[in-house]
Amino acid sequence: MTEKVFVFTISEIKDFDIKISFPCEAVVTANSSNKAEITIASEKALDFENCIKIKTNDTSSRFDVKIKAVNLQENVKVIFSLPSEFVNKVELSGNMQKLSIADIKADNIEANGKIFTAEIKNANSHIEINSNNNMNISCSDTTGILDINQLSANSKLAVSADTKFKAENRGRKTELIVSDELEQSEDCELEIELNGMKSSLTIIKA
């Protein structure tokens, strides 16, 4: 695997707005430094200088990132490792074959676009996933709110049996199904919400 790492120094709390213009696997995580690191990784050799273009805009309250690709033929993974001390909100948009959110705490994490598989692990946040694709989602060791927003899609969410959660259907013409193998709890650590229209979410045991 070949990779290139782009490093940016962050010195105050910010909202991170990330836009990716090409299909990829995306990872959002946190680190204990004051650096925001963007890693582009490919299974095969990649001419990073000519294939990947990154544009950033750093203000007092926001850090905006736009990543574009030129004549990209390979599948790539894009890893965003953000400084835990300075993360307020994260918004990620793009065509993500797979999305991973792990080891991060933030007020809000929002993912928008084409998402087919999502893995959430050890996160503490209000996580919003906005996608009209049929998704397979897994969630473990996570607290806060998980908000699934869809239009005319049917998705599955796998949670571990020891997860204290409750689920609520807030969409229009939507269906929420919870497996008999799982038990909801009013004293929950994770609130799961289905929003949108003409969609279904089936919650199963991982």
PDB file of C-alpha atoms in Angstrom:
ATOM      1  CA  MET A   1       0.000   0.000   0.000  1.00  0.00           C
ATOM      2  CA  THR A   2       1.210   3.500  -0.834  1.00  0.00           C
ATOM      3  CA  GLU A   3       0.067   6.590   1.034  1.00  0.00           C
ATOM      4  CA  LYS A   4       0.598  10.303   1.421  1.00  0.00           C
ATOM      5  CA  VAL A   5      -0.142  12.265   4.592  1.00  0.00           C
ATOM      6  CA  PHE A   6      -1.120  15.937   4.668  1.00  0.00           C
ATOM      7  CA  VAL A   7      -0.692  17.582   8.096  1.00  0.00           C
ATOM      8  CA  PHE A   8      -2.269  20.812   9.363  1.00  0.00           C
ATOM      9  CA  THR A   9      -1.780  22.480  12.751  1.00  0.00           C
ATOM     10  CA  ILE A  10      -4.986  23.326  14.634  1.00  0.00           C
ATOM     11  CA  SER A  11      -4.859  25.716  17.596  1.00  0.00           C
ATOM     12  CA  GLU A  12      -8.516  26.312  18.502  1.00  0.00           C
ATOM     13  CA  ILE A  13     -11.884  24.559  18.510  1.00  0.00           C
ATOM     14  CA  LYS A  14     -13.319  24.299  15.008  1.00  0.00           C
ATOM     15  CA  ASP A  15     -16.044  22.821  12.835  1.00  0.00           C
ATOM     16  CA  PHE A  16     -14.569  20.586  10.127  1.00  0.00           C
ATOM     17  CA  ASP A  17     -16.320  20.580   6.739  1.00  0.00           C
ATOM     18  CA  ILE A  18     -14.956  17.924   4.390  1.00  0.00           C
ATOM     19  CA  LYS A  19     -15.997  17.363   0.773  1.00  0.00           C
ATOM     20  CA  ILE A  20     -14.704  14.486  -1.360  1.00  0.00           C
ATOM     21  CA  SER A  21     -15.375  14.514  -5.112  1.00  0.00           C
ATOM     22  CA  PHE A  22     -14.518  10.881  -5.956  1.00  0.00           C
ATOM     23  CA  PRO A  23     -15.593   7.382  -4.807  1.00  0.00           C
ATOM     24  CA  CYS A  24     -13.579   6.173  -1.820  1.00  0.00           C
ATOM     25  CA  GLU A  25     -13.529   4.513   1.566  1.00  0.00           C
ATOM     26  CA  ALA A  26     -13.619   7.221   4.233  1.00  0.00           C
ATOM     27  CA  VAL A  27     -12.489   7.051   7.857  1.00  0.00           C
ATOM     28  CA  VAL A  28     -13.105   9.687  10.528  1.00  0.00           C
ATOM     29  CA  THR A  29     -11.215   9.373  13.793  1.00  0.00           C
ATOM     30  CA  ALA A  30      -9.421  11.483  16.393  1.00  0.00           C
ATOM     31  CA  ASN A  31      -5.920  11.848  17.781  1.00  0.00           C
ATOM     32  CA  SER A  32      -4.361  13.387  20.887  1.00  0.00           C
ATOM     33  CA  SER A  33      -2.157  15.900  19.082  1.00  0.00           C
ATOM     34  CA  ASN A  34      -2.907  19.374  17.722  1.00  0.00           C
ATOM     35  CA  LYS A  35      -2.692  18.142  14.138  1.00  0.00           C
ATOM     36  CA  ALA A  36      -5.362  17.403  11.572  1.00  0.00           C
ATOM     37  CA  GLU A  37      -4.008  14.646   9.370  1.00  0.00           C
ATOM     38  CA  ILE A  38      -5.434  13.606   6.005  1.00  0.00           C
ATOM     39  CA  THR A  39      -4.053  10.325   4.704  1.00  0.00           C
ATOM     40  CA  ILE A  40      -4.678   9.182   1.129  1.00  0.00           C
ATOM     41  CA  ALA A  41      -3.906   5.470   0.760  1.00  0.00           C
ATOM     42  CA  SER A  42      -3.969   3.192  -2.264  1.00  0.00           C
ATOM     43  CA  GLU A  43      -3.332  -0.517  -2.712  1.00  0.00           C
ATOM     44  CA  LYS A  44      -1.335   0.258  -5.840  1.00  0.00           C
ATOM     45  CA  ALA A  45       1.250   2.886  -6.668  1.00  0.00           C
ATOM     46  CA  LEU A  46      -0.358   6.282  -7.104  1.00  0.00           C
ATOM     47  CA  ASP A  47       0.972   9.544  -8.486  1.00  0.00           C
ATOM     48  CA  PHE A  48      -0.326  11.644  -5.586  1.00  0.00           C
ATOM     49  CA  GLU A  49       1.016  14.931  -6.894  1.00  0.00           C
ATOM     50  CA  ASN A  50      -0.933  14.686 -10.149  1.00  0.00           C
ATOM     51  CA  CYS A  51      -3.964  12.620  -9.072  1.00  0.00           C
ATOM     52  CA  ILE A  52      -5.022  14.186  -5.764  1.00  0.00           C
ATOM     53  CA  LYS A  53      -5.724  17.868  -5.174  1.00  0.00           C
ATOM     54  CA  ILE A  54      -6.470  19.168  -1.666  1.00  0.00           C
ATOM     55  CA  LYS A  55      -7.731  22.680  -0.996  1.00  0.00           C
ATOM     56  CA  THR A  56      -8.202  23.986   2.555  1.00  0.00           C
ATOM     57  CA  ASN A  57      -9.668  27.121   4.096  1.00  0.00           C
ATOM     58  CA  ASP A  58      -8.776  27.729   7.747  1.00  0.00           C
ATOM     59  CA  THR A  59     -10.698  30.404   9.671  1.00  0.00           C
ATOM     60  CA  SER A  60     -11.132  31.118  13.361  1.00  0.00           C
ATOM     61  CA  SER A  61     -14.094  28.737  13.686  1.00  0.00           C
ATOM     62  CA  ARG A  62     -13.972  26.461  10.630  1.00  0.00           C
ATOM     63  CA  PHE A  63     -11.583  24.234   8.754  1.00  0.00           C
ATOM     64  CA  ASP A  64     -12.873  23.437   5.263  1.00  0.00           C
ATOM     65  CA  VAL A  65     -11.359  20.711   3.115  1.00  0.00           C
ATOM     66  CA  LYS A  66     -12.075  19.922  -0.540  1.00  0.00           C
ATOM     67  CA  ILE A  67     -10.433  16.872  -2.070  1.00  0.00           C
ATOM     68  CA  LYS A  68     -10.556  16.303  -5.816  1.00  0.00           C
ATOM     69  CA  ALA A  69      -9.115  13.616  -8.030  1.00  0.00           C
ATOM     70  CA  VAL A  70      -7.746  13.855 -11.567  1.00  0.00           C
ATOM     71  CA  ASN A  71      -7.702  10.731 -13.742  1.00  0.00           C
ATOM     72  CA  LEU A  72      -7.924   8.513 -10.671  1.00  0.00           C
ATOM     73  CA  GLN A  73      -8.217   4.842 -11.637  1.00  0.00           C
ATOM     74  CA  GLU A  74      -7.537   3.146  -8.310  1.00  0.00           C
ATOM     75  CA  ASN A  75      -9.688   2.604  -5.242  1.00  0.00           C
ATOM     76  CA  VAL A  76      -8.422   4.756  -2.401  1.00  0.00           C
ATOM     77  CA  LYS A  77      -8.969   5.182   1.323  1.00  0.00           C
ATOM     78  CA  VAL A  78      -9.143   8.669   2.819  1.00  0.00           C
ATOM     79  CA  ILE A  79      -8.449   8.871   6.564  1.00  0.00           C
ATOM     80  CA  PHE A  80      -9.252  12.009   8.522  1.00  0.00           C
ATOM     81  CA  SER A  81      -7.555  12.031  11.921  1.00  0.00           C
ATOM     82  CA  LEU A  82      -8.693  15.130  13.779  1.00  0.00           C
ATOM     83  CA  PRO A  83      -7.318  16.622  17.024  1.00  0.00           C
ATOM     84  CA  SER A  84      -9.755  15.545  19.752  1.00  0.00           C
ATOM     85  CA  GLU A  85      -9.134  18.703  21.799  1.00  0.00           C
ATOM     86  CA  PHE A  86     -10.251  20.987  18.965  1.00  0.00           C
ATOM     87  CA  VAL A  87     -13.146  19.111  17.300  1.00  0.00           C
ATOM     88  CA  ASN A  88     -16.595  20.636  17.638  1.00  0.00           C
ATOM     89  CA  LYS A  89     -18.553  19.401  14.620  1.00  0.00           C
ATOM     90  CA  VAL A  90     -17.649  17.315  11.582  1.00  0.00           C
ATOM     91  CA  GLU A  91     -19.519  17.313   8.271  1.00  0.00           C
ATOM     92  CA  LEU A  92     -18.421  14.872   5.589  1.00  0.00           C
ATOM     93  CA  SER A  93     -19.881  14.770   2.072  1.00  0.00           C
ATOM     94  CA  GLY A  94     -19.080  12.496  -0.830  1.00  0.00           C
ATOM     95  CA  ASN A  95     -19.408   9.144  -2.548  1.00  0.00           C
ATOM     96  CA  MET A  96     -18.263   6.764   0.171  1.00  0.00           C
ATOM     97  CA  GLN A  97     -18.329   3.059  -0.597  1.00  0.00           C
ATOM     98  CA  LYS A  98     -17.600   2.511   3.086  1.00  0.00           C
ATOM     99  CA  LEU A  99     -17.649   4.948   5.987  1.00  0.00           C
ATOM    100  CA  SER A 100     -15.932   4.340   9.323  1.00  0.00           C
ATOM    101  CA  ILE A 101     -16.386   6.557  12.376  1.00  0.00           C
ATOM    102  CA  ALA A 102     -14.217   5.444  15.281  1.00  0.00           C
ATOM    103  CA  ASP A 103     -12.603   6.616  18.499  1.00  0.00           C
ATOM    104  CA  ILE A 104     -13.957  10.152  18.382  1.00  0.00           C
ATOM    105  CA  LYS A 105     -16.000  12.534  20.511  1.00  0.00           C
ATOM    106  CA  ALA A 106     -17.760  15.527  18.943  1.00  0.00           C
ATOM    107  CA  ASP A 107     -20.942  17.549  19.324  1.00  0.00           C
ATOM    108  CA  ASN A 108     -22.124  16.449  15.899  1.00  0.00           C
ATOM    109  CA  ILE A 109     -20.861  14.235  13.077  1.00  0.00           C
ATOM    110  CA  GLU A 110     -22.825  14.401   9.828  1.00  0.00           C
ATOM    111  CA  ALA A 111     -22.215  12.222   6.780  1.00  0.00           C
ATOM    112  CA  ASN A 112     -23.946  12.975   3.470  1.00  0.00           C
ATOM    113  CA  GLY A 113     -23.916  11.274   0.086  1.00  0.00           C
ATOM    114  CA  LYS A 114     -23.663   7.811  -1.387  1.00  0.00           C
ATOM    115  CA  ILE A 115     -22.964   5.519   1.549  1.00  0.00           C
ATOM    116  CA  PHE A 116     -23.339   1.760   1.263  1.00  0.00           C
ATOM    117  CA  THR A 117     -21.594   0.453   4.374  1.00  0.00           C
ATOM    118  CA  ALA A 118     -21.033   2.300   7.640  1.00  0.00           C
ATOM    119  CA  GLU A 119     -19.148   1.165  10.735  1.00  0.00           C
ATOM    120  CA  ILE A 120     -19.404   3.164  13.959  1.00  0.00           C
ATOM    121  CA  LYS A 121     -17.222   2.197  16.904  1.00  0.00           C
ATOM    122  CA  ASN A 122     -16.318   3.900  20.184  1.00  0.00           C
ATOM    123  CA  ALA A 123     -17.903   7.219  19.270  1.00  0.00           C
ATOM    124  CA  ASN A 124     -19.664   9.791  21.442  1.00  0.00           C
ATOM    125  CA  SER A 125     -21.693  12.205  19.365  1.00  0.00           C
ATOM    126  CA  HIS A 126     -24.939  13.036  17.624  1.00  0.00           C
ATOM    127  CA  ILE A 127     -24.222  11.139  14.410  1.00  0.00           C
ATOM    128  CA  GLU A 128     -26.351  11.844  11.352  1.00  0.00           C
ATOM    129  CA  ILE A 129     -26.159   9.636   8.281  1.00  0.00           C
ATOM    130  CA  ASN A 130     -27.997  11.101   5.300  1.00  0.00           C
ATOM    131  CA  SER A 131     -28.049   8.699   2.356  1.00  0.00           C
ATOM    132  CA  ASN A 132     -30.659   7.339  -0.021  1.00  0.00           C
ATOM    133  CA  ASN A 133     -28.799   4.078  -0.595  1.00  0.00           C
ATOM    134  CA  ASN A 134     -29.644   0.764   1.006  1.00  0.00           C
ATOM    135  CA  MET A 135     -27.071   0.644   3.790  1.00  0.00           C
ATOM    136  CA  ASN A 136     -25.545  -1.955   6.076  1.00  0.00           C
ATOM    137  CA  ILE A 137     -24.561  -0.225   9.316  1.00  0.00           C
ATOM    138  CA  SER A 138     -22.840  -1.613  12.402  1.00  0.00           C
ATOM    139  CA  CYS A 139     -22.610   0.219  15.702  1.00  0.00           C
ATOM    140  CA  SER A 140     -20.737  -0.738  18.882  1.00  0.00           C
ATOM    141  CA  ASP A 141     -19.430   0.973  22.024  1.00  0.00           C
ATOM    142  CA  THR A 142     -21.148   4.189  20.968  1.00  0.00           C
ATOM    143  CA  THR A 143     -23.136   6.724  22.991  1.00  0.00           C
ATOM    144  CA  GLY A 144     -25.295   9.676  21.992  1.00  0.00           C
ATOM    145  CA  ILE A 145     -27.746   9.823  19.088  1.00  0.00           C
ATOM    146  CA  LEU A 146     -27.645   7.917  15.804  1.00  0.00           C
ATOM    147  CA  ASP A 147     -29.927   9.594  13.270  1.00  0.00           C
ATOM    148  CA  ILE A 148     -30.627   7.755   9.983  1.00  0.00           C
ATOM    149  CA  ASN A 149     -32.202   9.940   7.276  1.00  0.00           C
ATOM    150  CA  GLN A 150     -33.303   8.221   4.051  1.00  0.00           C
ATOM    151  CA  LEU A 151     -35.643   8.506   1.102  1.00  0.00           C
ATOM    152  CA  SER A 152     -37.021   5.307  -0.472  1.00  0.00           C
ATOM    153  CA  ALA A 153     -34.323   3.043   0.973  1.00  0.00           C
ATOM    154  CA  ASN A 154     -34.142  -0.087   3.120  1.00  0.00           C
ATOM    155  CA  SER A 155     -31.247  -0.407   5.536  1.00  0.00           C
ATOM    156  CA  LYS A 156     -30.018  -2.654   8.317  1.00  0.00           C
ATOM    157  CA  LEU A 157     -28.347  -1.633  11.564  1.00  0.00           C
ATOM    158  CA  ALA A 158     -26.467  -4.222  13.644  1.00  0.00           C
ATOM    159  CA  VAL A 159     -25.915  -3.425  17.320  1.00  0.00           C
ATOM    160  CA  SER A 160     -24.274  -5.525  20.019  1.00  0.00           C
ATOM    161  CA  ALA A 161     -26.604  -7.277  22.459  1.00  0.00           C
ATOM    162  CA  ASP A 162     -25.260  -5.333  25.446  1.00  0.00           C
ATOM    163  CA  THR A 163     -26.010  -1.931  23.872  1.00  0.00           C
ATOM    164  CA  LYS A 164     -28.485   0.067  25.953  1.00  0.00           C
ATOM    165  CA  PHE A 165     -30.574   1.735  23.274  1.00  0.00           C
ATOM    166  CA  LYS A 166     -34.015   2.887  22.335  1.00  0.00           C
ATOM    167  CA  ALA A 167     -35.293   3.392  18.812  1.00  0.00           C
ATOM    168  CA  GLU A 168     -37.868   5.830  17.491  1.00  0.00           C
ATOM    169  CA  ASN A 169     -39.547   6.189  14.116  1.00  0.00           C
ATOM    170  CA  ARG A 170     -39.831   9.881  13.224  1.00  0.00           C
ATOM    171  CA  GLY A 171     -40.126   9.620   9.467  1.00  0.00           C
ATOM    172  CA  ARG A 172     -43.094   9.768   7.100  1.00  0.00           C
ATOM    173  CA  LYS A 173     -44.316   6.460   5.682  1.00  0.00           C
ATOM    174  CA  THR A 174     -41.282   4.815   7.266  1.00  0.00           C
ATOM    175  CA  GLU A 175     -40.989   1.465   9.035  1.00  0.00           C
ATOM    176  CA  LEU A 176     -38.767   0.692  12.014  1.00  0.00           C
ATOM    177  CA  ILE A 177     -38.239  -2.977  12.879  1.00  0.00           C
ATOM    178  CA  VAL A 178     -36.356  -4.143  15.972  1.00  0.00           C
ATOM    179  CA  SER A 179     -35.295  -7.788  16.227  1.00  0.00           C
ATOM    180  CA  ASP A 180     -36.818  -9.867  19.034  1.00  0.00           C
ATOM    181  CA  GLU A 181     -33.240 -10.737  20.024  1.00  0.00           C
ATOM    182  CA  LEU A 182     -32.738  -7.166  21.207  1.00  0.00           C
ATOM    183  CA  GLU A 183     -34.270  -5.367  24.148  1.00  0.00           C
ATOM    184  CA  GLN A 184     -34.766  -1.624  24.243  1.00  0.00           C
ATOM    185  CA  SER A 185     -34.076   0.365  27.375  1.00  0.00           C
ATOM    186  CA  GLU A 186     -35.487   3.674  28.601  1.00  0.00           C
ATOM    187  CA  ASP A 187     -32.229   4.093  30.538  1.00  0.00           C
ATOM    188  CA  CYS A 188     -30.350   4.156  27.266  1.00  0.00           C
ATOM    189  CA  GLU A 189     -26.892   5.280  26.222  1.00  0.00           C
ATOM    190  CA  LEU A 190     -27.746   5.391  22.512  1.00  0.00           C
ATOM    191  CA  GLU A 191     -30.855   6.867  20.893  1.00  0.00           C
ATOM    192  CA  ILE A 192     -31.564   5.604  17.388  1.00  0.00           C
ATOM    193  CA  GLU A 193     -33.870   7.676  15.184  1.00  0.00           C
ATOM    194  CA  LEU A 194     -35.238   6.893  11.733  1.00  0.00           C
ATOM    195  CA  ASN A 195     -36.115   9.985   9.720  1.00  0.00           C
ATOM    196  CA  GLY A 196     -36.923  10.607   6.099  1.00  0.00           C
ATOM    197  CA  MET A 197     -39.683   9.198   3.925  1.00  0.00           C
ATOM    198  CA  LYS A 198     -40.790   5.854   2.454  1.00  0.00           C
ATOM    199  CA  SER A 199     -37.879   3.977   4.031  1.00  0.00           C
ATOM    200  CA  SER A 200     -37.292   1.159   6.478  1.00  0.00           C
ATOM    201  CA  LEU A 201     -34.663   0.422   9.078  1.00  0.00           C
ATOM    202  CA  THR A 202     -34.218  -3.034  10.572  1.00  0.00           C
ATOM    203  CA  ILE A 203     -32.190  -3.220  13.776  1.00  0.00           C
ATOM    204  CA  ILE A 204     -30.600  -6.610  14.360  1.00  0.00           C
ATOM    205  CA  LYS A 205     -28.215  -8.234  16.817  1.00  0.00           C
ATOM    206  CA  ALA A 206     -24.597  -8.060  15.745  1.00  0.00           C
TER     207      ALA A 206
END
